[in-house]
């Protein structure tokens, strides 16, 4: 099971029990391993493991999720004024990486490029991928390890709600999703 340091395994009346805190991905992996165990294997119970609720981890994850980098129409580089947001994001990513390391797991960030619905759908997918790649490059320039950053292009497929003029500007963005792993 390779539990993180925050999880304790103990034997209780013939059942191996896990208790403590772990990222959701560890619990999912443990459940998959348990389900694949051959007949006659000991019973393993992970129901007492709770999701990591470290306040620093939650604060940083939520802060990173709340960022959106804005773009002007047909532009792959962030709009003027976005540099402070990228600087803050890089600082939060460094801090989150350290918090996760201290808790015994690693983190990654999916950088998702978006486009408004104006123009060709294929061109918008390409443009949103370019936006995500530019932001990844800017984060790498600020010292964020490239192996922690992945990109995805959503194009115009994940729009925000709002008025017509507002929606176009709001949908030209890059957003972020934190994931955890061993």
mmCIF file of N, CA and C in Angstrom, residues 83-173:
data_model
loop_
_atom_site.group_PDB
_atom_site.id
_atom_site.type_symbol
_atom_site.label_atom_id
_atom_site.label_comp_id
_atom_site.label_asym_id
_atom_site.label_seq_id
_atom_site.Cartn_x
_atom_site.Cartn_y
_atom_site.Cartn_z
ATOM 1 N N UNK A 83 1.166 40.281 -15.093
ATOM 2 C CA UNK A 83 2.436 39.859 -14.475
ATOM 3 C C UNK A 83 2.331 39.676 -12.956
ATOM 4 N N UNK A 84 1.695 40.598 -12.218
ATOM 5 C CA UNK A 84 1.590 40.386 -10.766
ATOM 6 C C UNK A 84 0.807 39.119 -10.398
ATOM 7 N N UNK A 85 -0.180 38.755 -11.198
ATOM 8 C CA UNK A 85 -0.943 37.533 -10.944
ATOM 9 C C UNK A 85 -0.033 36.315 -11.147
ATOM 10 N N UNK A 86 0.769 36.351 -12.202
ATOM 11 C CA UNK A 86 1.683 35.241 -12.476
ATOM 12 C C UNK A 86 2.759 35.152 -11.387
ATOM 13 N N UNK A 87 3.252 36.297 -10.929
ATOM 14 C CA UNK A 87 4.229 36.303 -9.826
ATOM 15 C C UNK A 87 3.622 35.697 -8.562
ATOM 16 N N UNK A 88 2.411 36.099 -8.220
ATOM 17 C CA UNK A 88 1.735 35.556 -7.025
ATOM 18 C C UNK A 88 1.515 34.060 -7.185
ATOM 19 N N UNK A 89 1.100 33.641 -8.367
ATOM 20 C CA UNK A 89 0.877 32.220 -8.642
ATOM 21 C C UNK A 89 2.165 31.425 -8.463
ATOM 22 N N UNK A 90 3.274 31.925 -8.987
ATOM 23 C CA UNK A 90 4.559 31.233 -8.848
ATOM 24 C C UNK A 90 4.944 31.098 -7.373
ATOM 25 N N UNK A 91 4.746 32.159 -6.600
ATOM 26 C CA UNK A 91 5.041 32.091 -5.159
ATOM 27 C C UNK A 91 4.173 31.055 -4.465
ATOM 28 N N UNK A 92 2.888 31.028 -4.795
ATOM 29 C CA UNK A 92 1.977 30.047 -4.190
ATOM 30 C C UNK A 92 2.345 28.622 -4.598
ATOM 31 N N UNK A 93 2.749 28.434 -5.840
ATOM 32 C CA UNK A 93 3.149 27.103 -6.303
ATOM 33 C C UNK A 93 4.400 26.620 -5.565
ATOM 34 N N UNK A 94 5.368 27.507 -5.359
ATOM 35 C CA UNK A 94 6.565 27.123 -4.605
ATOM 36 C C UNK A 94 6.191 26.726 -3.183
ATOM 37 N N UNK A 95 5.343 27.525 -2.557
ATOM 38 C CA UNK A 95 4.929 27.239 -1.191
ATOM 39 C C UNK A 95 4.114 25.942 -1.118
ATOM 40 N N UNK A 96 3.215 25.737 -2.063
ATOM 41 C CA UNK A 96 2.401 24.524 -2.095
ATOM 42 C C UNK A 96 3.284 23.288 -2.278
ATOM 43 N N UNK A 97 4.281 23.381 -3.132
ATOM 44 C CA UNK A 97 5.201 22.263 -3.342
ATOM 45 C C UNK A 97 5.901 21.892 -2.037
ATOM 46 N N UNK A 98 6.321 22.892 -1.280
ATOM 47 C CA UNK A 98 6.997 22.616 -0.011
ATOM 48 C C UNK A 98 6.033 22.012 1.011
ATOM 49 N N UNK A 99 4.831 22.533 1.100
ATOM 50 C CA UNK A 99 3.831 21.992 2.031
ATOM 51 C C UNK A 99 3.541 20.536 1.684
ATOM 52 N N UNK A 100 3.343 20.249 0.410
ATOM 53 C CA UNK A 100 3.053 18.876 -0.012
ATOM 54 C C UNK A 100 4.227 17.954 0.306
ATOM 55 N N UNK A 101 5.437 18.403 0.042
ATOM 56 C CA UNK A 101 6.624 17.599 0.352
ATOM 57 C C UNK A 101 6.684 17.295 1.838
ATOM 58 N N UNK A 102 6.414 18.290 2.658
ATOM 59 C CA UNK A 102 6.418 18.098 4.114
ATOM 60 C C UNK A 102 5.350 17.099 4.554
ATOM 61 N N UNK A 103 4.241 17.030 3.806
ATOM 62 C CA UNK A 103 3.149 16.110 4.128
ATOM 63 C C UNK A 103 3.349 14.725 3.513
ATOM 64 N N UNK A 104 4.373 14.569 2.675
ATOM 65 C CA UNK A 104 4.697 13.254 2.137
ATOM 66 C C UNK A 104 4.119 12.925 0.775
ATOM 67 N N UNK A 105 3.745 13.908 -0.014
ATOM 68 C CA UNK A 105 3.269 13.651 -1.364
ATOM 69 C C UNK A 105 3.721 14.786 -2.266
ATOM 70 N N UNK A 106 3.458 14.665 -3.557
ATOM 71 C CA UNK A 106 3.835 15.728 -4.476
ATOM 72 C C UNK A 106 2.585 16.302 -5.137
ATOM 73 N N UNK A 107 2.767 17.469 -5.722
ATOM 74 C CA UNK A 107 1.653 18.132 -6.392
ATOM 75 C C UNK A 107 2.045 18.471 -7.824
ATOM 76 N N UNK A 108 1.039 18.582 -8.647
ATOM 77 C CA UNK A 108 1.195 19.042 -10.015
ATOM 78 C C UNK A 108 0.094 20.034 -10.313
ATOM 79 N N UNK A 109 0.282 20.804 -11.356
ATOM 80 C CA UNK A 109 -0.725 21.789 -11.732
ATOM 81 C C UNK A 109 -1.034 21.648 -13.212
ATOM 82 N N UNK A 110 -2.316 21.518 -13.504
ATOM 83 C CA UNK A 110 -2.795 21.515 -14.880
ATOM 84 C C UNK A 110 -3.102 22.961 -15.252
ATOM 85 N N UNK A 111 -2.461 23.438 -16.302
ATOM 86 C CA UNK A 111 -2.690 24.787 -16.813
ATOM 87 C C UNK A 111 -3.641 24.635 -17.993
ATOM 88 N N UNK A 112 -4.819 25.231 -17.877
ATOM 89 C CA UNK A 112 -5.860 25.041 -18.897
ATOM 90 C C UNK A 112 -6.076 26.340 -19.667
ATOM 91 N N UNK A 113 -5.833 26.287 -20.973
ATOM 92 C CA UNK A 113 -6.053 27.440 -21.834
ATOM 93 C C UNK A 113 -7.482 27.460 -22.356
ATOM 94 N N UNK A 114 -8.063 28.651 -22.407
ATOM 95 C CA UNK A 114 -9.443 28.829 -22.872
ATOM 96 C C UNK A 114 -9.483 29.914 -23.952
ATOM 97 N N UNK A 115 -10.529 29.898 -24.742
ATOM 98 C CA UNK A 115 -10.755 30.913 -25.770
ATOM 99 C C UNK A 115 -12.222 31.296 -25.771
ATOM 100 N N UNK A 116 -12.504 32.463 -26.350
ATOM 101 C CA UNK A 116 -13.910 32.838 -26.500
ATOM 102 C C UNK A 116 -14.475 32.128 -27.726
ATOM 103 N N UNK A 117 -15.755 32.299 -27.962
ATOM 104 C CA UNK A 117 -16.436 31.572 -29.054
ATOM 105 C C UNK A 117 -16.310 32.268 -30.405
ATOM 106 N N UNK A 118 -15.561 33.359 -30.464
ATOM 107 C CA UNK A 118 -15.400 34.083 -31.717
ATOM 108 C C UNK A 118 -14.447 33.326 -32.631
ATOM 109 N N UNK A 119 -14.830 33.139 -33.867
ATOM 110 C CA UNK A 119 -13.924 32.534 -34.835
ATOM 111 C C UNK A 119 -14.026 31.024 -34.911
ATOM 112 N N UNK A 120 -13.060 30.447 -35.573
ATOM 113 C CA UNK A 120 -12.992 29.025 -35.876
ATOM 114 C C UNK A 120 -12.652 28.209 -34.631
ATOM 115 N N UNK A 121 -13.378 27.105 -34.439
ATOM 116 C CA UNK A 121 -13.170 26.272 -33.249
ATOM 117 C C UNK A 121 -11.762 25.671 -33.204
ATOM 118 N N UNK A 122 -11.258 25.239 -34.350
ATOM 119 C CA UNK A 122 -9.905 24.665 -34.405
ATOM 120 C C UNK A 122 -8.864 25.720 -34.064
ATOM 121 N N UNK A 123 -9.021 26.917 -34.595
ATOM 122 C CA UNK A 123 -8.091 28.008 -34.290
ATOM 123 C C UNK A 123 -8.164 28.362 -32.804
ATOM 124 N N UNK A 124 -9.356 28.305 -32.221
ATOM 125 C CA UNK A 124 -9.500 28.609 -30.798
ATOM 126 C C UNK A 124 -8.821 27.550 -29.931
ATOM 127 N N UNK A 125 -8.897 26.281 -30.336
ATOM 128 C CA UNK A 125 -8.192 25.224 -29.601
ATOM 129 C C UNK A 125 -6.687 25.466 -29.653
ATOM 130 N N UNK A 126 -6.196 25.808 -30.822
ATOM 131 C CA UNK A 126 -4.768 26.085 -30.989
ATOM 132 C C UNK A 126 -4.354 27.310 -30.170
ATOM 133 N N UNK A 127 -5.161 28.351 -30.213
ATOM 134 C CA UNK A 127 -4.862 29.581 -29.479
ATOM 135 C C UNK A 127 -4.872 29.324 -27.970
ATOM 136 N N UNK A 128 -5.837 28.545 -27.488
ATOM 137 C CA UNK A 128 -5.893 28.277 -26.049
ATOM 138 C C UNK A 128 -4.725 27.403 -25.607
ATOM 139 N N UNK A 129 -4.271 26.485 -26.467
ATOM 140 C CA UNK A 129 -3.072 25.689 -26.152
ATOM 141 C C UNK A 129 -1.852 26.595 -26.078
ATOM 142 N N UNK A 130 -1.736 27.523 -27.004
ATOM 143 C CA UNK A 130 -0.607 28.464 -26.995
ATOM 144 C C UNK A 130 -0.626 29.309 -25.723
ATOM 145 N N UNK A 131 -1.794 29.728 -25.295
ATOM 146 C CA UNK A 131 -1.891 30.518 -24.055
ATOM 147 C C UNK A 131 -1.401 29.716 -22.852
ATOM 148 N N UNK A 132 -1.827 28.467 -22.760
ATOM 149 C CA UNK A 132 -1.389 27.625 -21.648
ATOM 150 C C UNK A 132 0.120 27.410 -21.699
ATOM 151 N N UNK A 133 0.673 27.198 -22.890
ATOM 152 C CA UNK A 133 2.121 26.996 -23.036
ATOM 153 C C UNK A 133 2.905 28.252 -22.655
ATOM 154 N N UNK A 134 2.406 29.411 -23.031
ATOM 155 C CA UNK A 134 3.084 30.663 -22.669
ATOM 156 C C UNK A 134 3.098 30.831 -21.154
ATOM 157 N N UNK A 135 1.975 30.557 -20.504
ATOM 158 C CA UNK A 135 1.925 30.676 -19.043
ATOM 159 C C UNK A 135 2.851 29.646 -18.399
ATOM 160 N N UNK A 136 2.886 28.428 -18.932
ATOM 161 C CA UNK A 136 3.819 27.433 -18.398
ATOM 162 C C UNK A 136 5.255 27.939 -18.501
ATOM 163 N N UNK A 137 5.594 28.504 -19.647
ATOM 164 C CA UNK A 137 6.939 29.047 -19.849
ATOM 165 C C UNK A 137 7.231 30.181 -18.854
ATOM 166 N N UNK A 138 6.270 31.029 -18.626
ATOM 167 C CA UNK A 138 6.447 32.143 -17.679
ATOM 168 C C UNK A 138 6.637 31.626 -16.252
ATOM 169 N N UNK A 139 5.940 30.559 -15.894
ATOM 170 C CA UNK A 139 6.114 29.976 -14.562
ATOM 171 C C UNK A 139 7.478 29.297 -14.441
ATOM 172 N N UNK A 140 7.911 28.643 -15.502
ATOM 173 C CA UNK A 140 9.243 28.032 -15.485
ATOM 174 C C UNK A 140 10.320 29.104 -15.324
ATOM 175 N N UNK A 141 10.141 30.242 -15.986
ATOM 176 C CA UNK A 141 11.084 31.357 -15.833
ATOM 177 C C UNK A 141 11.132 31.859 -14.390
ATOM 178 N N UNK A 142 10.061 31.630 -13.642
ATOM 179 C CA UNK A 142 9.994 32.063 -12.242
ATOM 180 C C UNK A 142 10.407 30.932 -11.279
ATOM 181 N N UNK A 143 10.994 29.885 -11.824
ATOM 182 C CA UNK A 143 11.560 28.830 -10.991
ATOM 183 C C UNK A 143 10.658 27.659 -10.679
ATOM 184 N N UNK A 144 9.510 27.552 -11.336
ATOM 185 C CA UNK A 144 8.629 26.408 -11.090
ATOM 186 C C UNK A 144 9.117 25.242 -11.951
ATOM 187 N N UNK A 145 9.310 24.095 -11.309
ATOM 188 C CA UNK A 145 9.823 22.909 -12.005
ATOM 189 C C UNK A 145 8.878 22.501 -13.132
ATOM 190 N N UNK A 146 9.401 22.306 -14.336
ATOM 191 C CA UNK A 146 8.533 21.967 -15.472
ATOM 192 C C UNK A 146 7.806 20.639 -15.315
ATOM 193 N N UNK A 147 8.374 19.705 -14.531
ATOM 194 C CA UNK A 147 7.696 18.420 -14.358
ATOM 195 C C UNK A 147 6.455 18.538 -13.487
ATOM 196 N N UNK A 148 6.253 19.668 -12.858
ATOM 197 C CA UNK A 148 5.046 19.898 -12.051
ATOM 198 C C UNK A 148 3.922 20.522 -12.871
ATOM 199 N N UNK A 149 4.206 20.926 -14.110
ATOM 200 C CA UNK A 149 3.258 21.685 -14.918
ATOM 201 C C UNK A 149 2.852 20.898 -16.165
ATOM 202 N N UNK A 150 1.557 20.721 -16.354
ATOM 203 C CA UNK A 150 1.038 20.144 -17.590
ATOM 204 C C UNK A 150 0.046 21.123 -18.191
ATOM 205 N N UNK A 151 -0.203 21.002 -19.471
ATOM 206 C CA UNK A 151 -1.130 21.918 -20.134
ATOM 207 C C UNK A 151 -2.258 21.151 -20.798
ATOM 208 N N UNK A 152 -3.368 21.830 -20.924
ATOM 209 C CA UNK A 152 -4.544 21.292 -21.613
ATOM 210 C C UNK A 152 -5.227 22.441 -22.324
ATOM 211 N N UNK A 153 -5.723 22.172 -23.496
ATOM 212 C CA UNK A 153 -6.433 23.173 -24.273
ATOM 213 C C UNK A 153 -7.931 22.883 -24.215
ATOM 214 N N UNK A 154 -8.702 23.834 -23.700
ATOM 215 C CA UNK A 154 -10.156 23.681 -23.650
ATOM 216 C C UNK A 154 -10.829 24.432 -24.790
ATOM 217 N N UNK A 155 -10.087 25.310 -25.452
ATOM 218 C CA UNK A 155 -10.687 26.102 -26.530
ATOM 219 C C UNK A 155 -11.886 26.864 -26.014
ATOM 220 N N UNK A 156 -12.973 26.789 -26.737
ATOM 221 C CA UNK A 156 -14.212 27.476 -26.347
ATOM 222 C C UNK A 156 -15.197 26.521 -25.677
ATOM 223 N N UNK A 157 -14.731 25.326 -25.296
ATOM 224 C CA UNK A 157 -15.632 24.281 -24.808
ATOM 225 C C UNK A 157 -16.021 24.404 -23.338
ATOM 226 N N UNK A 158 -15.359 25.274 -22.560
ATOM 227 C CA UNK A 158 -15.673 25.434 -21.141
ATOM 228 C C UNK A 158 -15.909 26.907 -20.823
ATOM 229 N N UNK A 159 -16.975 27.485 -21.386
ATOM 230 C CA UNK A 159 -17.201 28.926 -21.224
ATOM 231 C C UNK A 159 -17.717 29.303 -19.837
ATOM 232 N N UNK A 160 -17.462 30.547 -19.474
ATOM 233 C CA UNK A 160 -18.048 31.141 -18.270
ATOM 234 C C UNK A 160 -19.345 31.816 -18.668
ATOM 235 N N UNK A 161 -20.214 32.007 -17.702
ATOM 236 C CA UNK A 161 -21.482 32.695 -17.966
ATOM 237 C C UNK A 161 -21.278 34.203 -17.843
ATOM 238 N N UNK A 162 -22.164 34.973 -18.464
ATOM 239 C CA UNK A 162 -22.095 36.424 -18.368
ATOM 240 C C UNK A 162 -22.733 37.038 -19.583
ATOM 241 N N UNK A 163 -22.725 38.374 -19.647
ATOM 242 C CA UNK A 163 -23.247 39.077 -20.814
ATOM 243 C C UNK A 163 -22.355 38.808 -22.013
ATOM 244 N N UNK A 164 -22.839 39.072 -23.216
ATOM 245 C CA UNK A 164 -22.118 38.739 -24.439
ATOM 246 C C UNK A 164 -20.739 39.386 -24.475
ATOM 247 N N UNK A 165 -20.623 40.680 -24.238
ATOM 248 C CA UNK A 165 -19.318 41.347 -24.271
ATOM 249 C C UNK A 165 -18.442 40.859 -23.116
ATOM 250 N N UNK A 166 -19.030 40.703 -21.931
ATOM 251 C CA UNK A 166 -18.281 40.220 -20.775
ATOM 252 C C UNK A 166 -17.780 38.804 -21.009
ATOM 253 N N UNK A 167 -18.633 37.962 -21.552
ATOM 254 C CA UNK A 167 -18.299 36.553 -21.717
ATOM 255 C C UNK A 167 -17.082 36.380 -22.610
ATOM 256 N N UNK A 168 -17.009 37.097 -23.700
ATOM 257 C CA UNK A 168 -15.874 36.955 -24.611
ATOM 258 C C UNK A 168 -14.572 37.272 -23.880
ATOM 259 N N UNK A 169 -14.510 38.378 -23.172
ATOM 260 C CA UNK A 169 -13.292 38.754 -22.453
ATOM 261 C C UNK A 169 -12.993 37.780 -21.324
ATOM 262 N N UNK A 170 -14.016 37.334 -20.596
ATOM 263 C CA UNK A 170 -13.811 36.412 -19.479
ATOM 264 C C UNK A 170 -13.346 35.038 -19.958
ATOM 265 N N UNK A 171 -13.734 34.640 -21.154
ATOM 266 C CA UNK A 171 -13.387 33.318 -21.655
ATOM 267 C C UNK A 171 -11.995 33.257 -22.279
ATOM 268 N N UNK A 172 -11.367 34.387 -22.514
ATOM 269 C CA UNK A 172 -9.976 34.404 -22.983
ATOM 270 C C UNK A 172 -9.095 34.373 -21.739
ATOM 271 N N UNK A 173 -8.829 33.146 -21.253
ATOM 272 C CA UNK A 173 -8.159 33.018 -19.963
ATOM 273 C C UNK A 173 -7.369 31.726 -19.889
#
